[in-house]
CSV table of C-alpha atoms and ligand atoms in Angstrom, one decimal:
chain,number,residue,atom,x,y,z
P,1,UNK,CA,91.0,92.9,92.0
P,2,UNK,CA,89.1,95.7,90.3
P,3,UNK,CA,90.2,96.0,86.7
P,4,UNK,CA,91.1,99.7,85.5
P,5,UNK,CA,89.6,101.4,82.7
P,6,UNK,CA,93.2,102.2,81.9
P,7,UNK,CA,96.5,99.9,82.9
P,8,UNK,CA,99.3,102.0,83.9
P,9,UNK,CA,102.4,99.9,83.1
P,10,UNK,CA,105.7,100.2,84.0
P,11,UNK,CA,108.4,98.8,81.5
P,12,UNK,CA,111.7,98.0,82.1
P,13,UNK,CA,113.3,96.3,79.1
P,14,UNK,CA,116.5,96.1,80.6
P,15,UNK,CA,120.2,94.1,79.2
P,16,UNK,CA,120.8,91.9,76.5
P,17,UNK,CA,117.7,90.6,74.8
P,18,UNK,CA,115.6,91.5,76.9
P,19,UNK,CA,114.3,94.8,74.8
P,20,UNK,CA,114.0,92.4,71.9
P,21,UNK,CA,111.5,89.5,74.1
P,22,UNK,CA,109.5,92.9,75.6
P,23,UNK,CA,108.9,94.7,72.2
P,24,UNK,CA,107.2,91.4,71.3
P,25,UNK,CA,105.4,91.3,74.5
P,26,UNK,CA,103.8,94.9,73.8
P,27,UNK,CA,102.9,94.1,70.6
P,28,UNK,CA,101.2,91.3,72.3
P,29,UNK,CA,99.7,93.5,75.0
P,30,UNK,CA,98.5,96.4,72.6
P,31,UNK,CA,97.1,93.9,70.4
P,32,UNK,CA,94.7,92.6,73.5
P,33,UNK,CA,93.8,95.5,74.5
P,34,UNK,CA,92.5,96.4,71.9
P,35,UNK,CA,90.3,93.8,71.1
P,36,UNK,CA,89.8,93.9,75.1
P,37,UNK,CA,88.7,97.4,74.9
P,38,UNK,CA,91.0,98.8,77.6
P,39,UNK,CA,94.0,101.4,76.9
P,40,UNK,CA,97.4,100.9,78.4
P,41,UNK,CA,99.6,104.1,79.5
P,42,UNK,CA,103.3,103.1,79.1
P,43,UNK,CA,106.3,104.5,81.3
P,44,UNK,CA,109.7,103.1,80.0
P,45,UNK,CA,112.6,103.0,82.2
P,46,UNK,CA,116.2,102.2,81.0
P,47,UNK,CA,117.5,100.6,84.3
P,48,UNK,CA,120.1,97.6,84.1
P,49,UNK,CA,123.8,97.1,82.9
P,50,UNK,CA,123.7,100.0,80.2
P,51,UNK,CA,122.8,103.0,82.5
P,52,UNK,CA,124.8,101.5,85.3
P,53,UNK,CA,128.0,101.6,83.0
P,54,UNK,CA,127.1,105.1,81.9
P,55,UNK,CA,125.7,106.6,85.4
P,56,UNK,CA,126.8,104.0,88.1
P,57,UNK,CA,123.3,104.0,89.5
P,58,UNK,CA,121.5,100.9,89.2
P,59,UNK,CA,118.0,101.9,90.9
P,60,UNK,CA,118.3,105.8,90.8
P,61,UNK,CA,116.8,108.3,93.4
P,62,UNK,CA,112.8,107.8,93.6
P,63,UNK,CA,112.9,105.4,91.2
P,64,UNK,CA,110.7,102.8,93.5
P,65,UNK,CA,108.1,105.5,94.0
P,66,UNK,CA,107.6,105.7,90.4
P,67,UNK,CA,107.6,102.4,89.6
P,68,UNK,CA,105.4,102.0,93.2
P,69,UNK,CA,102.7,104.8,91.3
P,70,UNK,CA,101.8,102.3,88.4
P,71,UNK,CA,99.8,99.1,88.6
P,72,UNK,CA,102.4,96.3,87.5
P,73,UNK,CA,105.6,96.4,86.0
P,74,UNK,CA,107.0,94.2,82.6
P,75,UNK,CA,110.6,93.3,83.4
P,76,UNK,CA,112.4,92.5,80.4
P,77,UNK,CA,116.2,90.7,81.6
P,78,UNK,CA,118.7,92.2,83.9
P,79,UNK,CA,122.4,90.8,83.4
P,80,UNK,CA,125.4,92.5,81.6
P,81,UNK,CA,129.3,90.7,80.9
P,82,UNK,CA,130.6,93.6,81.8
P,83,UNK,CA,129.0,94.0,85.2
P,84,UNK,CA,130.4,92.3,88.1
P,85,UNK,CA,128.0,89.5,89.5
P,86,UNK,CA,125.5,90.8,92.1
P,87,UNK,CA,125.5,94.0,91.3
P,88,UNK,CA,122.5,94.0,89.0
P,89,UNK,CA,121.0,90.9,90.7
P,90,UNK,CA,121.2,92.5,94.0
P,91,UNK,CA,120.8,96.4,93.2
P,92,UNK,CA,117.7,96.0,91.0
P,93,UNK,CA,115.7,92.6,90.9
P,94,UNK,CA,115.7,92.0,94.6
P,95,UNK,CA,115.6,95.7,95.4
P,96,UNK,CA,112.7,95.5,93.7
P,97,UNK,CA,111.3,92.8,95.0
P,98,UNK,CA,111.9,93.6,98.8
P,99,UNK,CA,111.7,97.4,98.5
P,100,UNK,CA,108.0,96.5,96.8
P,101,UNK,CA,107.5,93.5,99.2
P,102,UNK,CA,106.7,91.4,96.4
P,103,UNK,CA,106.7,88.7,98.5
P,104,UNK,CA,105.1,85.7,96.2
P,105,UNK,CA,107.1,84.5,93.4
P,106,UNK,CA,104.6,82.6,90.9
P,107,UNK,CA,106.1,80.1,88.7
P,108,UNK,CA,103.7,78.3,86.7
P,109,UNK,CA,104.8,75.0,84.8
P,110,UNK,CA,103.0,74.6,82.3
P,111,UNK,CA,103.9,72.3,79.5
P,112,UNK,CA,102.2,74.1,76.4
P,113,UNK,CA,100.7,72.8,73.5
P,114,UNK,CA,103.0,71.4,70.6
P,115,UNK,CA,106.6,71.9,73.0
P,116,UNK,CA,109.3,69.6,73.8
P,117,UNK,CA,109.8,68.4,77.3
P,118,UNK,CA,112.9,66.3,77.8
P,119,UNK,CA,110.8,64.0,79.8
P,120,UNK,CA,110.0,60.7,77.6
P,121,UNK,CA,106.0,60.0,78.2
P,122,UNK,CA,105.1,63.0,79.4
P,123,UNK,CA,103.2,65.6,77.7
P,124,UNK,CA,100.7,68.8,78.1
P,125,UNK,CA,98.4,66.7,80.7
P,126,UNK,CA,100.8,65.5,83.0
P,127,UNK,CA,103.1,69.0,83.2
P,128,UNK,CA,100.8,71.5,84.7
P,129,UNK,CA,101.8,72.6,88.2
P,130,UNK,CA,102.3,76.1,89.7
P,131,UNK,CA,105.2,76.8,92.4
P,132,UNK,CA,104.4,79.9,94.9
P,133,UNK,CA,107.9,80.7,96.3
P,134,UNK,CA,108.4,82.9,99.0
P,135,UNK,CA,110.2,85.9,98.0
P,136,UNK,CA,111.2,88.5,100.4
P,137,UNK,CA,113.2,85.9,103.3
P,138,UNK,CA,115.4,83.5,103.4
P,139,UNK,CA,119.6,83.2,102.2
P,140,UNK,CA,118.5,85.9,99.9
P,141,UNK,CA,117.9,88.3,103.1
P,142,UNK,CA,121.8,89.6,102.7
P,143,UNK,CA,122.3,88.4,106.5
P,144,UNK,CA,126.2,87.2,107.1
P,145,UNK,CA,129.6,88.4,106.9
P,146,UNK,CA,133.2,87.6,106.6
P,147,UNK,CA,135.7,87.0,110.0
P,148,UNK,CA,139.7,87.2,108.8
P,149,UNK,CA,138.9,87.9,105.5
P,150,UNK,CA,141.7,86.6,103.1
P,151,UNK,CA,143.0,85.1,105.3
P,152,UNK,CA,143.7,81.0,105.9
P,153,UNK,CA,141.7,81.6,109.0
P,154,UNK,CA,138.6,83.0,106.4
P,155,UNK,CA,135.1,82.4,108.2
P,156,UNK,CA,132.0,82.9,106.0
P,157,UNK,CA,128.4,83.0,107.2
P,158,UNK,CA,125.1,83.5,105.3
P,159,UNK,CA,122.4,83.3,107.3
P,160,UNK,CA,118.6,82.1,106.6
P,161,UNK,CA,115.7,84.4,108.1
P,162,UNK,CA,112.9,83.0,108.7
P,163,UNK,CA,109.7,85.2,110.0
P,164,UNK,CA,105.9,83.8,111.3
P,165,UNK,CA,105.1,86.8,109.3
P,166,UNK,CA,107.0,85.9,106.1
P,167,UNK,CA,106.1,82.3,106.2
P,168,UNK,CA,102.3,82.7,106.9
P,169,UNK,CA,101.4,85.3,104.2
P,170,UNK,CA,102.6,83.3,101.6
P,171,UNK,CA,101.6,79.9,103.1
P,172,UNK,CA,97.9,81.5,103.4
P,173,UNK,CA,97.9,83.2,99.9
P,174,UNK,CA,99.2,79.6,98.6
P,175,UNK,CA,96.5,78.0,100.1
P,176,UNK,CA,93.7,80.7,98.2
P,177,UNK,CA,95.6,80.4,95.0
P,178,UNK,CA,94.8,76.3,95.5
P,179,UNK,CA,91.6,76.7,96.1
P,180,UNK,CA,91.0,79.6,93.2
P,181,UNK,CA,92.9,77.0,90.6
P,182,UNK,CA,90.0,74.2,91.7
P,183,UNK,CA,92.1,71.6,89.6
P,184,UNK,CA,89.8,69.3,88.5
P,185,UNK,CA,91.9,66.1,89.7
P,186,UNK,CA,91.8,67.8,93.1
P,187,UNK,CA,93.2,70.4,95.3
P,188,UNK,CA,96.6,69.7,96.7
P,189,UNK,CA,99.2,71.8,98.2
P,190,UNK,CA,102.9,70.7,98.5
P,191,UNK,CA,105.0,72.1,101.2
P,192,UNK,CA,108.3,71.6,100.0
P,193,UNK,CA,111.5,71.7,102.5
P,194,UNK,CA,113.9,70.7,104.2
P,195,UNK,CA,111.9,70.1,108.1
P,196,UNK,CA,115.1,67.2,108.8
P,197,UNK,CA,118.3,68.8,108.6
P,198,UNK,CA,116.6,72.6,108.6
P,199,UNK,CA,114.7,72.2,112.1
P,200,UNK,CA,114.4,75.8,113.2
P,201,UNK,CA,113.6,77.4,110.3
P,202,UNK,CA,111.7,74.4,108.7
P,203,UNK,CA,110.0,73.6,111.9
P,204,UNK,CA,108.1,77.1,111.8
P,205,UNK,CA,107.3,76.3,108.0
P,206,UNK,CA,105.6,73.3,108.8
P,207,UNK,CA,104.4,74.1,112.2
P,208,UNK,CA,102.7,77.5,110.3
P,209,UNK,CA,101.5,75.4,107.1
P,210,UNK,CA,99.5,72.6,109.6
P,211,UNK,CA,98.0,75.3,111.1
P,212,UNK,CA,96.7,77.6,108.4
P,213,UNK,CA,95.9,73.9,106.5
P,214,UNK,CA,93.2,73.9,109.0
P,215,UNK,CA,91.3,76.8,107.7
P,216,UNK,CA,91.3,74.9,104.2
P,217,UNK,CA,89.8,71.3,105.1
P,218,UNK,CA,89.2,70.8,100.7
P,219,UNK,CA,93.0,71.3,100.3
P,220,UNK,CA,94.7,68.3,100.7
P,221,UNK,CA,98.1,70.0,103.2
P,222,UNK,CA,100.9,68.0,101.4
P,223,UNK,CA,105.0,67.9,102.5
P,224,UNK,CA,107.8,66.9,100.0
P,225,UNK,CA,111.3,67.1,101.3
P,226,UNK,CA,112.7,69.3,98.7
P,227,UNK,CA,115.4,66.3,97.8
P,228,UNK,CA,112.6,63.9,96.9
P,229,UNK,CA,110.3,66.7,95.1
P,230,UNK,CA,113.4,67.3,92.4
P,231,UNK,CA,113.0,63.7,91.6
P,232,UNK,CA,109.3,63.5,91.9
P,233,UNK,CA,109.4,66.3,89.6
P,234,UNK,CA,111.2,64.5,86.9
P,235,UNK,CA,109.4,60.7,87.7
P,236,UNK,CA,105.5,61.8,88.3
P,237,UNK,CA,105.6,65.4,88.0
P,238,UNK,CA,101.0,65.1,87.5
P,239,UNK,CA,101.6,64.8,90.9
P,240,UNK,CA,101.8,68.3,92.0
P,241,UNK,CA,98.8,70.6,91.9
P,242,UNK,CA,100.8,73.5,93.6
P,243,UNK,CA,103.8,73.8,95.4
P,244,UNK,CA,104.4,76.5,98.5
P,245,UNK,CA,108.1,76.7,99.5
P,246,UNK,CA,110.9,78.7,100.4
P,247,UNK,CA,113.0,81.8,98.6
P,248,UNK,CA,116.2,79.4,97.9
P,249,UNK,CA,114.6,76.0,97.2
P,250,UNK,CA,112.2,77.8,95.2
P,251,UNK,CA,115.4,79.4,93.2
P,252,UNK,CA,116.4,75.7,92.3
P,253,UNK,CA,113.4,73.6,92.0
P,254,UNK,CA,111.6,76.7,89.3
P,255,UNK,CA,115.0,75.9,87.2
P,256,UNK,CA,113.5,72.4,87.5
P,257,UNK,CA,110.1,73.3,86.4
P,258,UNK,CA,111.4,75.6,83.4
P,259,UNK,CA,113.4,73.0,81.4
P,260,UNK,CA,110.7,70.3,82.2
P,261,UNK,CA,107.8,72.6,80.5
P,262,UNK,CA,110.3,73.7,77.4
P,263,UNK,CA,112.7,76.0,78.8
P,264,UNK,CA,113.7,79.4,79.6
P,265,UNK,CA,112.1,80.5,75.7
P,266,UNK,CA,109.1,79.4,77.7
P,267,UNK,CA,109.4,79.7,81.5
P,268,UNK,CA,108.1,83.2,83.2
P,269,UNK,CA,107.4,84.4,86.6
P,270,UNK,CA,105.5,86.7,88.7
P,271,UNK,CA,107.1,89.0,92.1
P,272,UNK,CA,103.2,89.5,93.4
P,273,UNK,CA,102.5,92.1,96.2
P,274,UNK,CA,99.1,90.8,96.9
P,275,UNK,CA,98.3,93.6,99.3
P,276,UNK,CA,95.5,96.2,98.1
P,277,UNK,CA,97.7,99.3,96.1
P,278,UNK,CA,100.9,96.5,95.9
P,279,UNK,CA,102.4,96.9,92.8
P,280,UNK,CA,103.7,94.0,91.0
P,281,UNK,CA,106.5,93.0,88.5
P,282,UNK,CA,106.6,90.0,85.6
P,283,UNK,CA,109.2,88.9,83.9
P,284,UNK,CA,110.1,85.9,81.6
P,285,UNK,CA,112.8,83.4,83.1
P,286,UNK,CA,115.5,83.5,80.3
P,287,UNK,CA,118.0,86.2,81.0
P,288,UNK,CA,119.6,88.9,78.9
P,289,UNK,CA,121.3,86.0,77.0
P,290,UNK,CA,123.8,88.3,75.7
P,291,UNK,CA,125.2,86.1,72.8
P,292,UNK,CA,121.6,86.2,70.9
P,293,UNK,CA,121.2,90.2,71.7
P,294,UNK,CA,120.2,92.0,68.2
P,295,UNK,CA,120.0,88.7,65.9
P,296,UNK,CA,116.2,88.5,66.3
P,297,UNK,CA,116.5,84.8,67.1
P,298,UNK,CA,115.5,85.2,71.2
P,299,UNK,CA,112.1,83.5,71.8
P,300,UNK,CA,109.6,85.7,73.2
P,301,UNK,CA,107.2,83.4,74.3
P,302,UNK,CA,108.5,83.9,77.8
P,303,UNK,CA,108.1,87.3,78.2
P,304,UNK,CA,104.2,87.3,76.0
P,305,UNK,CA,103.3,84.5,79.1
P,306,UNK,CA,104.6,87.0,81.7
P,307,UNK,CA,102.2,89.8,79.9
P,308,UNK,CA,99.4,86.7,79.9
P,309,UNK,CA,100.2,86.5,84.1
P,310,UNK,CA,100.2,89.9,84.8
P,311,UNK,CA,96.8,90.7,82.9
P,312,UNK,CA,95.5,87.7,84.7
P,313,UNK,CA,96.8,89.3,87.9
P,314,UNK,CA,96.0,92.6,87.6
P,315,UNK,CA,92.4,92.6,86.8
P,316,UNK,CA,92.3,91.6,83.1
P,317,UNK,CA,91.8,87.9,83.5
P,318,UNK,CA,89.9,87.4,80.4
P,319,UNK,CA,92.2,89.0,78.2
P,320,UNK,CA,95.4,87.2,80.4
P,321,UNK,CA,93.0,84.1,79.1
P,322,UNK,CA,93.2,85.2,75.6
P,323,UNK,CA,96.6,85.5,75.1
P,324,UNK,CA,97.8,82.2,76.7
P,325,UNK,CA,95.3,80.7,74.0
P,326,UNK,CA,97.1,82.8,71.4
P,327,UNK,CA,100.5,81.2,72.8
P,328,UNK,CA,99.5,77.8,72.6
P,329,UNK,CA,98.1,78.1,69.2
P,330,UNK,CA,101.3,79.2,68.4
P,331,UNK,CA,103.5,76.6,69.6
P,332,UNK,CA,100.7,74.0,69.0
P,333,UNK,CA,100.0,74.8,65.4
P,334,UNK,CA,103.6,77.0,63.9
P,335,UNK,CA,106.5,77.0,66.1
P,336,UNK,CA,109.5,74.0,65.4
P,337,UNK,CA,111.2,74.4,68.2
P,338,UNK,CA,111.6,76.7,71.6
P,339,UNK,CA,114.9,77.4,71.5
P,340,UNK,CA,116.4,80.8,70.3
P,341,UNK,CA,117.6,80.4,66.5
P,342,UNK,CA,115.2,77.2,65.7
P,343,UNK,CA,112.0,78.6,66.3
P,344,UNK,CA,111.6,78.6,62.5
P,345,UNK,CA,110.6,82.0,62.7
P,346,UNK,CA,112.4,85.5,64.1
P,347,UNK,CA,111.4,87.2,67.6
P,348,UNK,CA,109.2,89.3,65.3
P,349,UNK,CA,107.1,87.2,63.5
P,350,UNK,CA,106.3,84.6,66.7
P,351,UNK,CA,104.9,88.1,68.0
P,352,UNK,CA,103.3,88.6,64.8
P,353,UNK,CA,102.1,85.3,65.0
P,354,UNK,CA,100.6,85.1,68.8
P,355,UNK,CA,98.9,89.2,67.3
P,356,UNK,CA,97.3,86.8,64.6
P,357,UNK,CA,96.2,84.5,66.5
P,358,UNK,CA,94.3,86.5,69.3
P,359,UNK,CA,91.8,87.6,67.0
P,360,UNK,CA,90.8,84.0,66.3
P,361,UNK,CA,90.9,82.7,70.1
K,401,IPM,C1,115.2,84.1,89.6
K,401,IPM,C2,116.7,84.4,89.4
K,401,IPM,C3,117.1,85.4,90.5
K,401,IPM,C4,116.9,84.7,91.8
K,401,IPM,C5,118.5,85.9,90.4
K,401,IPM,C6,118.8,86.5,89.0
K,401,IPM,C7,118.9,86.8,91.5
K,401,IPM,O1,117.5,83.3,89.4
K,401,IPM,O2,114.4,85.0,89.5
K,401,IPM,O3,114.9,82.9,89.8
K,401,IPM,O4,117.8,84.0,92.3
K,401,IPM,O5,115.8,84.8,92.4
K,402,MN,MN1,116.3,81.4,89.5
């Protein structure tokens, strides 16, 4: 990807704490781009819990075309206590993500520098995988419905699409990203589901993956049953290189991944349109985490990594570079702890602190 002379970045801070984590993440952002040499043009929007309260419109009119014009989007948090569940989930995240087709989620697990993992033994070397996650199909397609609703007679169904389509771009772009990554301990791409209980949908994951493994003899094709990868996970997680499964399991094994490289201080993702023109959105892992909102206590590291991915991602990868350096000299060399209200330090200052470090890294 070409990088622009000039990012055009969509913000949407969103609930809770999440204007609190993405101020720092600017900061962070400005601060790079300066010693980068590139400008950033900002567009804020105020979706989420707030303006739906207010308006009742949770992705107003156009919105997506506007959001579609710029070149990636920084996601703050989207979850309010006084909005119903789903509504927020539904009506913007994964409107978002299908209406853009973002259809990679990128979790990277990355145990940094100088963080806690709950796993005894394990430290920076042995916690360094990435989970592609497919993000457009599956239970989280909206397919089902209700028979005799309320009734003792109740029937439920939630259905999981599959598609060769679906399945293949993000099998194939798994396979690049692999190959790109060059770990030095070797390539190795884990499919992980479900292919004995799940044998239609499963069956055309593993039927897809064995064949586009073919086009990539230097990556070792791998298959985990998602069961056994949660406790590989925990028991050799230097195991995985990188991990290619589906929307759901992908939900549930990134939770996984986040608490094993520190948390959801820590933890952020990408929703990648990988197409030519795709625009697409970052966002750290922790949620509005309404009972920290407006103590300055909320870790920001999460959202500064999602501002280190989407640099990386959207044609700045030396300055994506320079502020995961920045991050891990700051939880290497300054931070106590990851979680919100022992970092020994406020939101502010660990942004002040990642803005001091980048000029040294
Ligand atoms: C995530 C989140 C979302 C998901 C929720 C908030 C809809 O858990 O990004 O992992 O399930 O994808
Ligand atoms: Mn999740």
């Amino acid at each position: 990807m070409k990088q622009h002379t000039q990012l055009k970045l969509a913000v949407i801070p969103g609930d809770g704490t999440g204007p609190e984590v993405t101020a720092e993440a600017l900061k962070v952002l400005h601060a790079v781009a300066s010693l980068e040499r590139f400008t950033c043009a900002l567009t804020e929007f105020d979706f989420g819990g707030e303006r739906y309260l207010r308006t009742g419109e949770v992705l107003p009119e156009g919105a997506v075309e506007q959001l579609r014009a710029c070149d990636a989007i920084l996601l703050g948090a989207v979850g309010h206590p006084d909005v119903p569940p789903g509504v927020l989930e539904k009506g913007l995240l994964l409107a978002l993500r299908f209406q853009l087709d973002q259809y990679i989620n990128l979790r990277p697990v990355k145990l940094y520098s100088g963080v806690e993992t709950p796993l005894r033994d394990k430290g920076p070397q042995d916690i360094d995988f990435v989970v592609v996650r497919e993000n457009t199909e599956d239970l989280y397609c909206g397919v089902g419905g209700f028979l005799k609703k309320g009734t003792p007679d109740e029937v439920a169904t939630q259905s999981a699409v599959y598609t060769r389509k679906g399945c293949e771009r993000c099998i194939r772009w798994a396979f690049e990203f692999t190959r790109k990554r060059n770990n030095p301990k070797g390539k190795r791409l884990t499919l992980v589901a479900k292919t004995n209980v799940l044998t239609y949908g499963h069956d055309l994951w593993d039927r897809t993956f064995r064949e586009v493994a073919r086009e990539y003899p230097d990556v070792q094709a791998d298959y985990n049953h998602v069961d056994a990868c949660c406790m590989w996970m925990v028991k050799n997680p230097e195991y995985y290189d990188v991990i290619v499964t589906t929307n759901m399991f992908g939900d549930i094994i990134t939770d996984l991944g986040a608490i094993l490289q520190g948390g959801m201080g820590v933890a952020a993702g990408g929703n990648i349109n990988p197409d030519p023109g795709g625009c697409s959105m970052y966002e750290p892992m922790g949620g509005s985490a309404p009972k920290y909102t407006g103590q300055n206590v909320i870790n920001p590291i999460a959202a500064i990594s999602a501002v280190a991915m989407l640099l990386e991602h959207t044609g700045y990868p030396v300055a994506g570079a320079r502020v995961l350096r920045a991050i891990e000299h700051v939880t290497g060399t300054k931070m106590k702890s990851q979680s919100a209200g022992k970092m020994g330090y406020s939101t502010t200052q660990v942004g002040d602190l990642v803005v001091e470090a980048l000029a040294a890294c």
